[in-house]
mmCIF file of C-alpha atoms and ligand atoms in Angstrom:
data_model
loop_
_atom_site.group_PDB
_atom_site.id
_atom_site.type_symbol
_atom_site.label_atom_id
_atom_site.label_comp_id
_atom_site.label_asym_id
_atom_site.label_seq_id
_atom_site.Cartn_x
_atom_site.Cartn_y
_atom_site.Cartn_z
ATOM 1 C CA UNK A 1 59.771 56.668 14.539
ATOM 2 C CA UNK A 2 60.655 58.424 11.292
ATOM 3 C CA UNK A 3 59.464 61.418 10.000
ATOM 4 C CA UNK A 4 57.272 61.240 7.175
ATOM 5 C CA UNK A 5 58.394 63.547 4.627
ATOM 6 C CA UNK A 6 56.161 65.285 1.853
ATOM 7 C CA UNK A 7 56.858 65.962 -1.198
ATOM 8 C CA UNK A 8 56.025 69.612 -2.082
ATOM 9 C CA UNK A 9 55.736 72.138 -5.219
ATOM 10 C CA UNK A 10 57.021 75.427 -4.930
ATOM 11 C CA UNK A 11 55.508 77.515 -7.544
ATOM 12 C CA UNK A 12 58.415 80.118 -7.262
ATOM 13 C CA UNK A 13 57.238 83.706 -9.735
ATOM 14 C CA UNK A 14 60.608 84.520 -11.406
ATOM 15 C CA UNK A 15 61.516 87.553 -13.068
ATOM 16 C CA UNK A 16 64.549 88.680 -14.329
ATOM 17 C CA UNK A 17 64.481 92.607 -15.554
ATOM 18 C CA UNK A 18 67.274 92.125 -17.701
ATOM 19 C CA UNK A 19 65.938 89.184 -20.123
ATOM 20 C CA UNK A 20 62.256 89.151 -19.142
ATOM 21 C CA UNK A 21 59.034 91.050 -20.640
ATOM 22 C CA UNK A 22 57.148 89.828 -17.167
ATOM 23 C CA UNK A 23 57.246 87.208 -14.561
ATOM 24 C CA UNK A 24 56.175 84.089 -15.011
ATOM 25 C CA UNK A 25 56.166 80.846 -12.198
ATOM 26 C CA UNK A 26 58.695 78.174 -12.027
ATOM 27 C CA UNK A 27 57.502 74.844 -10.405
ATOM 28 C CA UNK A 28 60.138 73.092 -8.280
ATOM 29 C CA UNK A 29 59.929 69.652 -6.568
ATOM 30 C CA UNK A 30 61.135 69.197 -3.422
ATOM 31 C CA UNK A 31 60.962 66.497 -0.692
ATOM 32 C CA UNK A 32 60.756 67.834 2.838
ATOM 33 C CA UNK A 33 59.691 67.291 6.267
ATOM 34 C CA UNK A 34 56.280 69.198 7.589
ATOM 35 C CA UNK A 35 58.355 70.993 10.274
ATOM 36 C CA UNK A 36 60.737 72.534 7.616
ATOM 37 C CA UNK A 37 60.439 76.132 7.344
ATOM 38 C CA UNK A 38 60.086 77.620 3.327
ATOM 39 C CA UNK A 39 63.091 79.856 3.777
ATOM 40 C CA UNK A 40 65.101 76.142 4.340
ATOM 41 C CA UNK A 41 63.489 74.859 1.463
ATOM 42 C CA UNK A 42 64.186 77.903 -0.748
ATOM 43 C CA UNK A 43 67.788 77.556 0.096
ATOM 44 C CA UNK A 44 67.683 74.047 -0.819
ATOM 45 C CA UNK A 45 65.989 74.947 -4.009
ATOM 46 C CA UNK A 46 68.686 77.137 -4.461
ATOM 47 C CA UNK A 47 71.970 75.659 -3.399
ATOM 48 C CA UNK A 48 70.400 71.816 -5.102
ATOM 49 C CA UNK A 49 68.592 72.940 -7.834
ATOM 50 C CA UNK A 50 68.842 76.388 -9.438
ATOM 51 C CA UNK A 51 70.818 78.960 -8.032
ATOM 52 C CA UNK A 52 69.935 81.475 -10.095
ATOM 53 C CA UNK A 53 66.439 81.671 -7.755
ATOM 54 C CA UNK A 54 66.810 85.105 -6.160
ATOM 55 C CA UNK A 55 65.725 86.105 -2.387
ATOM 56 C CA UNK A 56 66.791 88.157 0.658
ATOM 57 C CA UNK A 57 67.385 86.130 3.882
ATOM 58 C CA UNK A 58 69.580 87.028 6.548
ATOM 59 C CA UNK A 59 68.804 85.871 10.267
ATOM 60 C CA UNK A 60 66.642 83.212 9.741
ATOM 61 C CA UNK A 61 64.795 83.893 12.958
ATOM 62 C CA UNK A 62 62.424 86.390 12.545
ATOM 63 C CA UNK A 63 64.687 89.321 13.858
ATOM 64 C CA UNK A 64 66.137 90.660 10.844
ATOM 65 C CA UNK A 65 62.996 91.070 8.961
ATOM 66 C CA UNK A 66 64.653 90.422 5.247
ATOM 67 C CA UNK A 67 62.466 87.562 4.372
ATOM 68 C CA UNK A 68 59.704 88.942 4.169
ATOM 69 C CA UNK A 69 57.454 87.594 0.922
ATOM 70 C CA UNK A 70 54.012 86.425 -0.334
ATOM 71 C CA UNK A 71 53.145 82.606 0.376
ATOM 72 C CA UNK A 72 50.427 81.002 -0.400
ATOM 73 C CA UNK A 73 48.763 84.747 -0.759
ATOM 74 C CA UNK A 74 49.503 86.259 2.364
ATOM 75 C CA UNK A 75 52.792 88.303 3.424
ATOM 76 C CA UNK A 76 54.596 86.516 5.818
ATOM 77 C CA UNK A 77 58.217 85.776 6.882
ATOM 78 C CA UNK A 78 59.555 82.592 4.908
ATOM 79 C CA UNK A 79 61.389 81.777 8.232
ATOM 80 C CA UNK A 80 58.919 81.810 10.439
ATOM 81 C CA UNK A 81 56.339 80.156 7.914
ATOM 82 C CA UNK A 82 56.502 76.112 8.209
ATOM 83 C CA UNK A 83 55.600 73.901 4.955
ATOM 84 C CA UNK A 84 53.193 72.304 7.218
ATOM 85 C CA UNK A 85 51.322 75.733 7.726
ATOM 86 C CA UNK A 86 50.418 75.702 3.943
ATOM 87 C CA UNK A 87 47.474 74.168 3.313
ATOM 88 C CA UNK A 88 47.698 71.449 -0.027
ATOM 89 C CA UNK A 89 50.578 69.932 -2.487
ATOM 90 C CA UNK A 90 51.877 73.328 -4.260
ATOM 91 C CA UNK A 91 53.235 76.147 -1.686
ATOM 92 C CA UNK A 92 52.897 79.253 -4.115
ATOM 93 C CA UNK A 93 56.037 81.908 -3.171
ATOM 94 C CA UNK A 94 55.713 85.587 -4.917
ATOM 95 C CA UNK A 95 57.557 88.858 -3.619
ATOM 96 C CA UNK A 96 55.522 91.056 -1.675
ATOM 97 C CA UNK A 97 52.553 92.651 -2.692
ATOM 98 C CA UNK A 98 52.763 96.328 -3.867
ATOM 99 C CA UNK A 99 56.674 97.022 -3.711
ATOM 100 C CA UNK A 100 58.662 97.178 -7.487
ATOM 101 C CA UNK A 101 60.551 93.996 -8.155
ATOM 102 C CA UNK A 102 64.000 93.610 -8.422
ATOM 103 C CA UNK A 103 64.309 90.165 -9.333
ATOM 104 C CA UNK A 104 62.035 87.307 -8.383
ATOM 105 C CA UNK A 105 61.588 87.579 -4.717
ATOM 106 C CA UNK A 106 63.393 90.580 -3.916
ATOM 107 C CA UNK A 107 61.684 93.884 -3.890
ATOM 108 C CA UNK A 108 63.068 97.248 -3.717
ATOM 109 C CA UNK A 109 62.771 98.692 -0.158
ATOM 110 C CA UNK A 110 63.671 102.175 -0.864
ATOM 111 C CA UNK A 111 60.224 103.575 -1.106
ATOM 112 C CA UNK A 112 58.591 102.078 1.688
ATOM 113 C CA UNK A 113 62.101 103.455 4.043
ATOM 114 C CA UNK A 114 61.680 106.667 2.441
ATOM 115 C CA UNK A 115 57.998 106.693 4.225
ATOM 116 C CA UNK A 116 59.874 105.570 7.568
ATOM 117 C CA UNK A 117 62.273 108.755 6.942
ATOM 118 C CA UNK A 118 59.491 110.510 6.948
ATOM 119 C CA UNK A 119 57.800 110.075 10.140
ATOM 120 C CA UNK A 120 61.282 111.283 11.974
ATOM 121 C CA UNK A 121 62.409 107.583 13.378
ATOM 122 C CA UNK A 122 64.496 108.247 15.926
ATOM 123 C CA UNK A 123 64.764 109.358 19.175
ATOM 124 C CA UNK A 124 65.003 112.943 20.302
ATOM 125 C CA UNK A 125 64.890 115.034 23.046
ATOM 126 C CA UNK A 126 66.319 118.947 24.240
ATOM 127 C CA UNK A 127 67.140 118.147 27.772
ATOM 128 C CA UNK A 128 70.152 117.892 29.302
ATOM 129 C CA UNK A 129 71.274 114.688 29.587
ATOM 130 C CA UNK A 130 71.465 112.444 32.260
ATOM 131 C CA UNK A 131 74.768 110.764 33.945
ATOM 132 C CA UNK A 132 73.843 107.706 33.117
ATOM 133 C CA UNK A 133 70.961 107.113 31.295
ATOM 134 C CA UNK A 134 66.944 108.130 30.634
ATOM 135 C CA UNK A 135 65.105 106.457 32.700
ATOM 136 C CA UNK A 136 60.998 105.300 32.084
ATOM 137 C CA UNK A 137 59.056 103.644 34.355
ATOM 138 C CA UNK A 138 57.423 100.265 33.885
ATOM 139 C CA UNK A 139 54.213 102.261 33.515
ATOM 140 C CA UNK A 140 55.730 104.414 30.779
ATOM 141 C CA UNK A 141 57.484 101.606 28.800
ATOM 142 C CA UNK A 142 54.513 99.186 28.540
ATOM 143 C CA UNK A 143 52.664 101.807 25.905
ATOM 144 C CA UNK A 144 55.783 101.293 23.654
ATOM 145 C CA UNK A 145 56.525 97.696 24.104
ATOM 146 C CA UNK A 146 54.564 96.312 21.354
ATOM 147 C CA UNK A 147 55.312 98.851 18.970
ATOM 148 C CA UNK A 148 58.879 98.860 19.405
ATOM 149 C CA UNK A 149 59.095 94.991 18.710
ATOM 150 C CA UNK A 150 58.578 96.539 14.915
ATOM 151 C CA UNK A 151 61.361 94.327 12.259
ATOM 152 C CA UNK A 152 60.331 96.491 9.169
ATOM 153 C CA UNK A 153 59.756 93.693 7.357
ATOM 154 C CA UNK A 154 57.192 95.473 5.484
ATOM 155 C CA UNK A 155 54.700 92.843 5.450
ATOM 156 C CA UNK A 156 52.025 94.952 7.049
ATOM 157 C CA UNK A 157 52.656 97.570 4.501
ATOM 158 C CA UNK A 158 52.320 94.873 1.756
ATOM 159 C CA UNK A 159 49.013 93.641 2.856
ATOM 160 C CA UNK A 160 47.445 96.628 3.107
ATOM 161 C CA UNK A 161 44.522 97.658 0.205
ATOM 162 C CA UNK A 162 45.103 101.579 0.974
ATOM 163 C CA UNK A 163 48.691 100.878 0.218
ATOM 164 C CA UNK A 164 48.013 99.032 -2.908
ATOM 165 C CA UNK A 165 45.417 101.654 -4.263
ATOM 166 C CA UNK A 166 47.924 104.682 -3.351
ATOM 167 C CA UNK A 167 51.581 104.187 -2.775
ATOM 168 C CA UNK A 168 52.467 107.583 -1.569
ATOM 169 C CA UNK A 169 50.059 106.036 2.004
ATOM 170 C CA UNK A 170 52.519 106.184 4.616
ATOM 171 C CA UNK A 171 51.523 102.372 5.608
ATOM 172 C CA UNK A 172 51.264 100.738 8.319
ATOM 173 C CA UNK A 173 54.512 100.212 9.713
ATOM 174 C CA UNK A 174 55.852 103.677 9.160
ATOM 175 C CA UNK A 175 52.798 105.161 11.133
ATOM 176 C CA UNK A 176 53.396 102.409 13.756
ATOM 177 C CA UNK A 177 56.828 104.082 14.369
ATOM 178 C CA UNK A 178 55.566 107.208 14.928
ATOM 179 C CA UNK A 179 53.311 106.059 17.195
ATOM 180 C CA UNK A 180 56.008 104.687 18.970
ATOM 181 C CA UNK A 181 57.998 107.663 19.673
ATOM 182 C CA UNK A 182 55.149 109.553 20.491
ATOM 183 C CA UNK A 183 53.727 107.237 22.969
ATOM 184 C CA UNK A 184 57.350 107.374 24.005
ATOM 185 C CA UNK A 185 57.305 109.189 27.439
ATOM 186 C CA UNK A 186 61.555 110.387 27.374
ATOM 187 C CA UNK A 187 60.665 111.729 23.562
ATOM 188 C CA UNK A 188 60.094 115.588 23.007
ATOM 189 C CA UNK A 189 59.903 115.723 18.922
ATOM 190 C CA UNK A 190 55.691 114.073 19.095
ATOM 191 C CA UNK A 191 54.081 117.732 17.647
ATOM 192 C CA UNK A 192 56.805 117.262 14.160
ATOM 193 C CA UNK A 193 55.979 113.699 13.999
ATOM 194 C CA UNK A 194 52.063 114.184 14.742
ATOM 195 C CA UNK A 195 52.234 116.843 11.806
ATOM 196 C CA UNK A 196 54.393 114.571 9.815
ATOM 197 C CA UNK A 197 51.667 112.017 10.168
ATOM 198 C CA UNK A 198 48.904 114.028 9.467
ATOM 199 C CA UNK A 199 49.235 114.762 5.798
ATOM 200 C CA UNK A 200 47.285 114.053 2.684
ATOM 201 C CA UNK A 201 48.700 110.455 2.388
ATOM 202 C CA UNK A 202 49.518 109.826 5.989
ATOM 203 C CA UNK A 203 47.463 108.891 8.926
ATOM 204 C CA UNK A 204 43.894 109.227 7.584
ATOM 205 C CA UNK A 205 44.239 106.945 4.882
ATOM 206 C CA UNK A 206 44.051 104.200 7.460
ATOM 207 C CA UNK A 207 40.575 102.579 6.952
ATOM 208 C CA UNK A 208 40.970 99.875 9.867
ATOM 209 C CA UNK A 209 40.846 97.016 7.206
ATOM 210 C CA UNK A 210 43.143 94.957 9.603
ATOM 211 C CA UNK A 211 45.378 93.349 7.082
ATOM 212 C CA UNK A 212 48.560 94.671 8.725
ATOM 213 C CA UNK A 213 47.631 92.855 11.997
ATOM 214 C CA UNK A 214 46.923 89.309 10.609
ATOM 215 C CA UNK A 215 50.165 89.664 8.419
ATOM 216 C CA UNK A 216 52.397 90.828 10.966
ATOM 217 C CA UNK A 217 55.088 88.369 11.912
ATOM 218 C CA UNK A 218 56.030 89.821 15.518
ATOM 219 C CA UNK A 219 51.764 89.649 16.418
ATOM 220 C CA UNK A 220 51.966 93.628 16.965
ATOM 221 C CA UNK A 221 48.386 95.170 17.257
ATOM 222 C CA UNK A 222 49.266 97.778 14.735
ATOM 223 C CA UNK A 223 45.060 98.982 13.801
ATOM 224 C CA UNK A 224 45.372 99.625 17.950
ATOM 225 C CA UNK A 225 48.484 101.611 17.844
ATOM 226 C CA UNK A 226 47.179 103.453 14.696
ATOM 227 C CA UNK A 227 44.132 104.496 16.226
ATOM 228 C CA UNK A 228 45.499 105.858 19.325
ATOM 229 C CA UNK A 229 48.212 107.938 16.933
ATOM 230 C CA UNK A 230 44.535 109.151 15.343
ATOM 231 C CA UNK A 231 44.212 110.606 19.025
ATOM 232 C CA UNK A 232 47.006 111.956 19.707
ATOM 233 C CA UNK A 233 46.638 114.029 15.928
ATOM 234 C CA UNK A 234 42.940 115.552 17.865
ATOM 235 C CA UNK A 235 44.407 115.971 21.145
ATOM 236 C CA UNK A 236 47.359 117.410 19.925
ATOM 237 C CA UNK A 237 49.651 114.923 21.826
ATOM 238 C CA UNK A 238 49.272 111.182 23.786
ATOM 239 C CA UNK A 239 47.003 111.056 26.585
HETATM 240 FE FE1 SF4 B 1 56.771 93.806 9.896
HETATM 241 FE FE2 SF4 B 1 54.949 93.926 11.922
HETATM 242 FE FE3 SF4 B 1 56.829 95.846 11.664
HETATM 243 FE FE4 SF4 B 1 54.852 95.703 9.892
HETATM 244 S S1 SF4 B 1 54.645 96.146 12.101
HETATM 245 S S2 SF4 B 1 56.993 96.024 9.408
HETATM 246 S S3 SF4 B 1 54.526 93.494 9.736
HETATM 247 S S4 SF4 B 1 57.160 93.657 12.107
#
């Protein structure tokens, strides 16, 4: 049997710094099948019918993180969000919520990776190396295995009120990384990234809203991971 297609609205916000005062919304018709993802039907929108429309994409399968956006409201990946998912005719597509815009959907990055910087994310250790390689047990490497499936996307970061009331908030997904290199049993650097973490905008500003955990695309229980990094601050390291 066929597949029925819909016929959708995509209520795309444009702005353009260079000839606009503010952003406004475009509507754009489209016809398309429930199963169709919005990043496809952006780039139809944009190779068929205006290719001025502006958006990063990259992987298209939820591994690069660059499509990150607001749809109907929420932040959420455009490739990994169906047009069946959104409830009603018009599918409403706006950059993410509290990040500068560049133009239309694309939002400057630099301020939330200058947060990441922050927090010291890599790897680091003083001991001699091994042969081959560090080795972690199974035990060891399940307390990082959902925080290290992280895409810094920044959609966590974008739905999250302490974020949008004070921008200098580490957010979500930078404290997530700290937690996991501290939780990280081959890592020696967690007392700088603890005190990194523990600042006047950093780890305290967390209020549990859980935002970051409905909006994040990879399902990571970041309020979990945030309040065992709230832990390891009193302790003085992971326990
Ligand atoms: Fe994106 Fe989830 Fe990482 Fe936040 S924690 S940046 S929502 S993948």
């Amino acid at each position: 049997m066929a597949e029925q297609k819909v016929v959708k609205t995509f209520r795309i916000m444009r702005y353009n710094p260079d000839t606009d005062t503010q952003p406004s919304f475009k509507d754009y018709q489209l016809e398309c099948s429930p199963m169709e993802r919005v990043l496809t039907a952006l780039n139809r929108i944009k190779w068929e019918q205006d290719g001025s429309v502006s958006y990063r994409r990259s992987c298209g399968h939820a591994v690069c993180g660059s499509c990150g956006m607001t749809i109907q409201g929420a932040s959420r990946l455009a490739c990994k969000t169906l047009v069946k998912d959104i409830d009603g005719d018009v599918i409403i597509v706006e950059p993410l919520k509290g990040f500068p815009v560049v133009k239309d959907l694309v939002v400057d990055m630099e301020h939330f990776f200058h947060k990441y910087r922050a927090i010291i994310p890599f790897f680091h250790s003083e001991s001699p190396k091994p042969v081959k390689e560090r080795l972690q047990s199974p035990e060891e490497q399940v307390h990082i295995d959902d925080p290290a499936k992280c895409i810094l996307c920044g959609c966590c970061t974008s739905s999250c009120p302490s974020y949008w009331k004070n921008d200098d908030y580490l957010g979500p997904a930078a404290l997530l990384k700290a937690w996991r290199f501290v939780a990280d049993s081959r890592d020696e650097s967690a007392a700088e990234r603890l005190s990194a973490v523990n600042g006047e905008n950093g780890l305290w500003r967390c209020h549990l809203i859980f935002n970051c955990m409905e909006a994040c695309p990879k399902e990571i229980d970041i309020p979990a991971a945030l309040s065992k990094l709230k832990r390891a601050v009193i302790w003085g390291g992971p326990r």
